CSV table of C-alpha atoms in Angstrom, one decimal:
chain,number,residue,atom,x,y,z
G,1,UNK,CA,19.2,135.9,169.4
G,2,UNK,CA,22.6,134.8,171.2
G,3,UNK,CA,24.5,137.9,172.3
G,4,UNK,CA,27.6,135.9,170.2
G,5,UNK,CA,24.9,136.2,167.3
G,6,UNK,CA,24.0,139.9,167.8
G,7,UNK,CA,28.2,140.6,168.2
G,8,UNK,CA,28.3,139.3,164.4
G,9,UNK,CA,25.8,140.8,163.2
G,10,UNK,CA,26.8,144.2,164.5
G,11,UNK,CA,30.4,143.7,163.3
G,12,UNK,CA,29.2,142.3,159.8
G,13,UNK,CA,27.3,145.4,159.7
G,14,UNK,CA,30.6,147.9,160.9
G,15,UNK,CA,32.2,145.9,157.8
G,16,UNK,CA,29.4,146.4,155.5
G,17,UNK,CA,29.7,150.5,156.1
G,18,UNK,CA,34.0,150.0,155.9
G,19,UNK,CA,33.8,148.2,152.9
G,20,UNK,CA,31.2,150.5,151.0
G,21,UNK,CA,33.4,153.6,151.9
G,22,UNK,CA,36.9,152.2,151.2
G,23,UNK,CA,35.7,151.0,147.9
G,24,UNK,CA,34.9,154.5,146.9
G,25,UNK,CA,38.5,156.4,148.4
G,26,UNK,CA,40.4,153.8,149.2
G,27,UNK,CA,43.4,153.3,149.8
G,28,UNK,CA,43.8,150.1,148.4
G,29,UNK,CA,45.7,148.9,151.8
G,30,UNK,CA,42.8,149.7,154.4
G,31,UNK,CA,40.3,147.7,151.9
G,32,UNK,CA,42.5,145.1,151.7
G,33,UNK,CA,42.1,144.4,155.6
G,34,UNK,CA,38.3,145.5,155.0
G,35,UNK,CA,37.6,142.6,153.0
G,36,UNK,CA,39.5,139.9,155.2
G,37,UNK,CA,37.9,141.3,158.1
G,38,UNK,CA,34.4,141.1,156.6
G,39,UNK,CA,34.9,137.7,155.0
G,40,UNK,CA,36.3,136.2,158.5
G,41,UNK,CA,33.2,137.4,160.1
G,42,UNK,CA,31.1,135.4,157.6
G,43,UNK,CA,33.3,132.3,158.0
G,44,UNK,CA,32.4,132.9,161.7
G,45,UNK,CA,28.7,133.1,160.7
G,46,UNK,CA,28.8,130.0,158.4
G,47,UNK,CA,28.2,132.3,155.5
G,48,UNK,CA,30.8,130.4,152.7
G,49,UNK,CA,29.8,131.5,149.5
G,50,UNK,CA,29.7,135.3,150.5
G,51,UNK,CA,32.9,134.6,152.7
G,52,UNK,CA,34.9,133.3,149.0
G,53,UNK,CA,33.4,136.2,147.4
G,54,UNK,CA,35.7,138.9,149.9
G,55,UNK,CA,38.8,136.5,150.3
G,56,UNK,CA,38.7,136.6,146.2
G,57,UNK,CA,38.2,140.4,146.4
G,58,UNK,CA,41.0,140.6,149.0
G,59,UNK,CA,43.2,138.3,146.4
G,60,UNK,CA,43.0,140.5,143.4
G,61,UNK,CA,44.0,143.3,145.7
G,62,UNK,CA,47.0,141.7,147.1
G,63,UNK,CA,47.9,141.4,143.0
G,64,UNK,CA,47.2,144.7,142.5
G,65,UNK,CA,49.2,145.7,145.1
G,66,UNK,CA,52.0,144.2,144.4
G,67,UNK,CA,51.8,144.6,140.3
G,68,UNK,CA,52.2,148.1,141.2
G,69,UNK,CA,55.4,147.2,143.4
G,70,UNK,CA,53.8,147.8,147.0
G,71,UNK,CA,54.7,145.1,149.6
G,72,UNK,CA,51.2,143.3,151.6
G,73,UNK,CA,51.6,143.4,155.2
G,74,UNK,CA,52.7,139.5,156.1
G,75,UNK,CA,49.8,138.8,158.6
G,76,UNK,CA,47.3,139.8,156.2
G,77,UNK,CA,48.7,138.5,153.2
G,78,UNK,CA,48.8,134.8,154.9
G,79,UNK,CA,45.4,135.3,156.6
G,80,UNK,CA,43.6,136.1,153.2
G,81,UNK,CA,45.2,132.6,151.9
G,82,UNK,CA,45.1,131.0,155.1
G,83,UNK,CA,41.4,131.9,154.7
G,84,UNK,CA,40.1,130.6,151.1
G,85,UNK,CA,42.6,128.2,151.5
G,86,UNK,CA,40.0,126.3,154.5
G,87,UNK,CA,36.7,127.9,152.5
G,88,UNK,CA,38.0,125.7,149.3
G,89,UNK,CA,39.2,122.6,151.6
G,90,UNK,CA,35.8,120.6,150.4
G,91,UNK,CA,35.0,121.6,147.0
G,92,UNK,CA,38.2,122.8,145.9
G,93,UNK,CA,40.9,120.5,147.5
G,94,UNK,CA,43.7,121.4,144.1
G,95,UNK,CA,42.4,125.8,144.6
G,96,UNK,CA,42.7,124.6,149.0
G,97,UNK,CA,46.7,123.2,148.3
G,98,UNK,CA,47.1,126.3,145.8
G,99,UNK,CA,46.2,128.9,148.3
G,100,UNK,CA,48.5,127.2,151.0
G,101,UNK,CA,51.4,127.2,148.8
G,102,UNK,CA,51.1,130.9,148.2
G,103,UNK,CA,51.8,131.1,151.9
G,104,UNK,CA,54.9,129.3,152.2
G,105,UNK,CA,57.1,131.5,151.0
G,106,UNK,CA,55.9,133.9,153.5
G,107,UNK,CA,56.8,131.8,156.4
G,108,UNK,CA,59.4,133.3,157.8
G,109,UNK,CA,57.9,136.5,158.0
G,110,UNK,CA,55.8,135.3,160.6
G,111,UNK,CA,58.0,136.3,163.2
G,112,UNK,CA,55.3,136.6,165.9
G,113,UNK,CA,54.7,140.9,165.1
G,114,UNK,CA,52.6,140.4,161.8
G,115,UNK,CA,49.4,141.4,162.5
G,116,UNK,CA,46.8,138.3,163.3
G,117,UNK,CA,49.7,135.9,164.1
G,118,UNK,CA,51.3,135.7,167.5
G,119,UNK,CA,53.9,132.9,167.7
G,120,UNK,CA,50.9,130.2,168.4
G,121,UNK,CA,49.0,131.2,166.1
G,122,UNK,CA,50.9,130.8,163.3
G,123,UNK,CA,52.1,127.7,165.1
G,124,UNK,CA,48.0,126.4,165.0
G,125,UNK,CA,48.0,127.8,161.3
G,126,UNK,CA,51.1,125.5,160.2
G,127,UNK,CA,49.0,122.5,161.8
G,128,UNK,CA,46.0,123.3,160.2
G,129,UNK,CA,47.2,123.9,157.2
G,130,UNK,CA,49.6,120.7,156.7
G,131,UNK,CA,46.8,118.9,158.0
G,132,UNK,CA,44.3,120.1,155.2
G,133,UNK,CA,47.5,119.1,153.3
G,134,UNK,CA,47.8,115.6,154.1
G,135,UNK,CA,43.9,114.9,154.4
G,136,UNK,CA,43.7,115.7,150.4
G,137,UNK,CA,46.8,113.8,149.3
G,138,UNK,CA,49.2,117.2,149.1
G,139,UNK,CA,51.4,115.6,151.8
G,140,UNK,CA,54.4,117.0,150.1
G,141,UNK,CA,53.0,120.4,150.2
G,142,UNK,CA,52.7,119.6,154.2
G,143,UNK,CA,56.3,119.5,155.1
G,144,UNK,CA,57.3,123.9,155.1
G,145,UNK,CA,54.4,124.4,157.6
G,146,UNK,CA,55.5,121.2,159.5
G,147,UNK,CA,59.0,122.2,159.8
G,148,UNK,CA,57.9,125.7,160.6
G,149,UNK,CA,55.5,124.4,163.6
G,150,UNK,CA,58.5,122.4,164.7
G,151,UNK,CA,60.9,125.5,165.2
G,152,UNK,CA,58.1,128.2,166.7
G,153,UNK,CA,57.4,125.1,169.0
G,154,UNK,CA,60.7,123.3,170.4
G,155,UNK,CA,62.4,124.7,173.9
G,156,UNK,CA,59.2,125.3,174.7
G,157,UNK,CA,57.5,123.1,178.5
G,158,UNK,CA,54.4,124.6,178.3
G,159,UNK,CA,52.0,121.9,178.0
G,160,UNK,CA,50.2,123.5,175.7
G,161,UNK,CA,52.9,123.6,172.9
G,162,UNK,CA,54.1,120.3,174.1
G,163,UNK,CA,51.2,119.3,172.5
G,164,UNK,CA,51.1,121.2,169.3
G,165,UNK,CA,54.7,120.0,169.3
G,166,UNK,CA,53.7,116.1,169.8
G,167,UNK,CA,51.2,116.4,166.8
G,168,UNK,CA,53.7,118.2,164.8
G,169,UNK,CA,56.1,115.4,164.6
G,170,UNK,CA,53.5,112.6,164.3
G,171,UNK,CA,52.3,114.6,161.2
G,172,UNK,CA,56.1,115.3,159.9
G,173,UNK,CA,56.7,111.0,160.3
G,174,UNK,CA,53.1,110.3,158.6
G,175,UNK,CA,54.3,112.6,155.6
G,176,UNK,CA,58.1,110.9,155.6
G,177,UNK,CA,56.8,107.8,156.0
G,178,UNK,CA,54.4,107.7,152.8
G,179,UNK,CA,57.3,109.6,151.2
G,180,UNK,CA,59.3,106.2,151.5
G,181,UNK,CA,62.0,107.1,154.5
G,182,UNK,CA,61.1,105.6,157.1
G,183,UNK,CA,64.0,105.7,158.9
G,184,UNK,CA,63.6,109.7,159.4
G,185,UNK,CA,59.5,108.7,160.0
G,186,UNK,CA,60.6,106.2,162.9
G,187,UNK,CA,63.1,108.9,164.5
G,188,UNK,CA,60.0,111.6,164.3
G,189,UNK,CA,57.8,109.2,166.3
G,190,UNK,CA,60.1,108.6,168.7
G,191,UNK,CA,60.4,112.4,169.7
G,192,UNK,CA,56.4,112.5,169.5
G,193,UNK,CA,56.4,108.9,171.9
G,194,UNK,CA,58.9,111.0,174.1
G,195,UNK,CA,57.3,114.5,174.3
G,196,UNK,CA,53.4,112.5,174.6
G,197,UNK,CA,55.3,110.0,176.9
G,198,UNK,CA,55.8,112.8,179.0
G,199,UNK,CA,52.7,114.8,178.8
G,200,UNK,CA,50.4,111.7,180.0
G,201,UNK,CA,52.3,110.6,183.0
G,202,UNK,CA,52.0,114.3,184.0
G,203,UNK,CA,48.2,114.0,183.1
G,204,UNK,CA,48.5,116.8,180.4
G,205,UNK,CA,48.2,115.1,177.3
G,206,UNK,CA,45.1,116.5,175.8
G,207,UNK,CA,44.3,113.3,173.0
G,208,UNK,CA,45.7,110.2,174.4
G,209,UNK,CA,45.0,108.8,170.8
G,210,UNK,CA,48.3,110.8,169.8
G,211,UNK,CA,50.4,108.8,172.0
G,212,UNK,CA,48.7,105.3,171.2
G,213,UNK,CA,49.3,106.0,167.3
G,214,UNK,CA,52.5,107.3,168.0
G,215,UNK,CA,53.4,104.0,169.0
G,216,UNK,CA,51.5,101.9,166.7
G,217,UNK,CA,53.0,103.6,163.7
G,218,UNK,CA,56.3,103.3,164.8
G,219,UNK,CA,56.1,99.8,165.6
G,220,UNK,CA,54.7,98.7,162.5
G,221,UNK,CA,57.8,100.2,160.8
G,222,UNK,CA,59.6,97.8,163.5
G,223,UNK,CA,57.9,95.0,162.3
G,224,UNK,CA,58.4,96.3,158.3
G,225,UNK,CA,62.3,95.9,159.4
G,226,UNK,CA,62.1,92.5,161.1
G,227,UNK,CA,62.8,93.7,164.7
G,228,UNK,CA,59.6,92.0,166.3
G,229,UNK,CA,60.8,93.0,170.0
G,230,UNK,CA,60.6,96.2,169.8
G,231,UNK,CA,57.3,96.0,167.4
G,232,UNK,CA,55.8,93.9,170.5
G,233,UNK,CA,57.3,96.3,172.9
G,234,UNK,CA,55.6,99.1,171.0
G,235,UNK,CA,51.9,97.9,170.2
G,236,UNK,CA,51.9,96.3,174.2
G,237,UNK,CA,52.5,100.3,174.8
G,238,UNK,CA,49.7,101.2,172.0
G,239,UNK,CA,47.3,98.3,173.8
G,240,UNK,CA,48.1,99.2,177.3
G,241,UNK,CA,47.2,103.0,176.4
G,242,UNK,CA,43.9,102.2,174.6
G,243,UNK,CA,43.1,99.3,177.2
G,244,UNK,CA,42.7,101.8,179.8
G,245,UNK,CA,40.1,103.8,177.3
G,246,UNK,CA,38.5,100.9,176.7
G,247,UNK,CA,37.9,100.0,180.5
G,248,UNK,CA,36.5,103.7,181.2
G,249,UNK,CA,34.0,103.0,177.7
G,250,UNK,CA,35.9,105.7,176.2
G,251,UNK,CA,37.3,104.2,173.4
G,252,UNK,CA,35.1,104.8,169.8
G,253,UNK,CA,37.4,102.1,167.9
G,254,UNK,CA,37.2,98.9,169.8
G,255,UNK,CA,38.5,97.1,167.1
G,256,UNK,CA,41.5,98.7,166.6
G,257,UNK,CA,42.3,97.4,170.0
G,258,UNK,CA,41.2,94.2,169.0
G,259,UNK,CA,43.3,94.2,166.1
G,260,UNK,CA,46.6,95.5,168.3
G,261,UNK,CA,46.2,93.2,170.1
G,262,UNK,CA,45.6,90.0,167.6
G,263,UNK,CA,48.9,91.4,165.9
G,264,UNK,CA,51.2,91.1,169.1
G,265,UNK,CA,49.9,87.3,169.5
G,266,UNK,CA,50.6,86.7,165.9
G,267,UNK,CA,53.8,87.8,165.9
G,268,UNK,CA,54.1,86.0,169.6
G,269,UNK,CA,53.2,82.9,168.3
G,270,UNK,CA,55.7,82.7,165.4
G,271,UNK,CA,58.6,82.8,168.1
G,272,UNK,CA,57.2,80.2,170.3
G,273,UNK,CA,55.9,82.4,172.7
G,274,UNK,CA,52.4,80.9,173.7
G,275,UNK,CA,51.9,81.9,177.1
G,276,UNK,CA,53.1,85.8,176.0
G,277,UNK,CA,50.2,85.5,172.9
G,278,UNK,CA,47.5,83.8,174.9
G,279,UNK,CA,47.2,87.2,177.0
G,280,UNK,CA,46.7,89.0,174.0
G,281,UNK,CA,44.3,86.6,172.7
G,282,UNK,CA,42.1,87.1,176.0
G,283,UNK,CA,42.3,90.2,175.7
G,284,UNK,CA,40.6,90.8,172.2
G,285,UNK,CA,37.8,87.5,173.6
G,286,UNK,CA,37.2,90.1,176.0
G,287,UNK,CA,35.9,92.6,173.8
G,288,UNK,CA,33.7,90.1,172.1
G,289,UNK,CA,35.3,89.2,168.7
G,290,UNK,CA,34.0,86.7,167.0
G,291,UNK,CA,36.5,83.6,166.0
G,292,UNK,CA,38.9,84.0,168.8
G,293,UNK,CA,38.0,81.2,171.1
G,294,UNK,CA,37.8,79.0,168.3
G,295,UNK,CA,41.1,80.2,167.0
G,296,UNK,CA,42.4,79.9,170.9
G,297,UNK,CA,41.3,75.9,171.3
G,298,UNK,CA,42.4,75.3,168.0
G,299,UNK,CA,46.0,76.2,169.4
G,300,UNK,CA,45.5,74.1,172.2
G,301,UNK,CA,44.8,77.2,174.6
G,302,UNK,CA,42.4,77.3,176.7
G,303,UNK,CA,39.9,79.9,176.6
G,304,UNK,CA,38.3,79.7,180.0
């Protein structure tokens, strides 16, 4: 058995005796953290079903609790949400957003002393969590952990929450942007385009995929406006970005390279600008999509 195995086990087996005693004397508070602790240990071990059954137990208590007027510890009253909330995210997505909501109010207690929350980690809980969010069509719900993420995360140069911080805002203009305002979504990808900008030429952005999307989404909202320059300006960044993937056969979706660059000529060729589109359009013949030389001769360019 793997020694990470054998440390489970002989942990689950700690809570087991904890859980069994507390149950019996109590208090209420030390069972509390009992069950979380047990039921993390099962997450850990890929036990769900027995996992739900201790975040529930911990849920009651942390009704009880506070029925009888006693305040829950911050830390553990977001863990034991922050918990079921991810056990529920596949067959319970509504029970997944209704768990997460419990936690916002809580937010600003997490001032980095709760216990199980240090500063990044409630900064990688926000993320997770609005991320859940937005995967399951509660995008609305998203926005508190987002905003939350942002402030833990800004003044910050370590690369590490430079990251955090460029996924933050790419998330916050995703959630604006289906909301409708995408004036507010475009000015959110421009700080993510900025911070990623930064992070890549100093070869510590850790997804370069950020960056590309970063400026693919903001450039379509270019083009949704009419300002095709700065559209071309920002999808020949995208392309340039994923072009370099797609040289060292790292890129998994050739054709939304293909499709970059296909848009660029488009729009290209409505201004007149052949010899600016027929780059593009060698660029996606490269990758081998079908229709393109055709399309190429047909515009009297030739494909050789």
């Amino acid at each position: 058995m793997p020694s990470v195995d054998i440390h489970l086990e002989e942990a689950l087996s700690d809570y087991n005796r904890k859980v069994s005693e507390l149950e019996r004397t109590g208090p209420l508070s030390e069972l509390l953290s009992a069950y979380l602790n047990r039921g993390s240990v099962l997450m850990l071990m890929e036990s769900y079903v027995s996992a739900i059954t201790d975040m529930d137990a911990a849920v009651e208590i942390i009704e009880e609790m506070e029925a009888a007027g006693n305040e829950v510890e911050p830390g553990i009253y977001v863990k034991v949400f922050e918990n079921r909330g991810q056990l529920l995210f596949t067959s319970d997505p509504e029970g997944m957003a209704n768990d997460y909501r419990m936690i916002i109010p809580r937010l600003d207690d997490l001032d980095g002393t709760t216990r199980h929350y240090n500063p990044d980690d409630v900064a990688t809980m926000c993320l997770n969590c609005a991320e859940d969010l937005i995967d399951t069509g509660f995008e609305d719900e998203a926005l508190p952990f987002l905003e939350k993420a942002i402030f833990l995360l800004r003044g910050d140069d370590d690369p590490w929450c430079l990251n955090r911080l460029t996924e933050a805002h790419n998330l916050k203009a995703k959630v604006l942007e289906d909301a409708g305002d995408k004036e507010s979504a475009e000015r959110h990808y421009g700080i993510a385009i900025e911070i990623g900008s930064g992070l890549y030429e100093t070869g510590d952005l850790e997804d370069i995929m950020e960056l590309a999307m970063s400026y693919v989404c903001r450039g379509d909202i270019l083009e949704e406006t009419g300002r095709i320059d700065e559209f071309v300006s920002d999808h020949v960044a995208a392309a340039e970005i994923l072009d370099v993937l797609f040289d060292r056969n790292e890129l998994d979706d050739i054709e939304l390279l293909v499709s970059i660059h296909q848009g660029i000529a488009s729009a290209l060729m409505k201004e007149g600008r052949m010899k600016e589109a027929e780059k593009h359009l060698l660029a996606a013949m490269r990758m081998g999509v079908d229709g393109i030389e055709d399309t190429m001769i047909s515009l009297g360019i030739n494909p050789q």
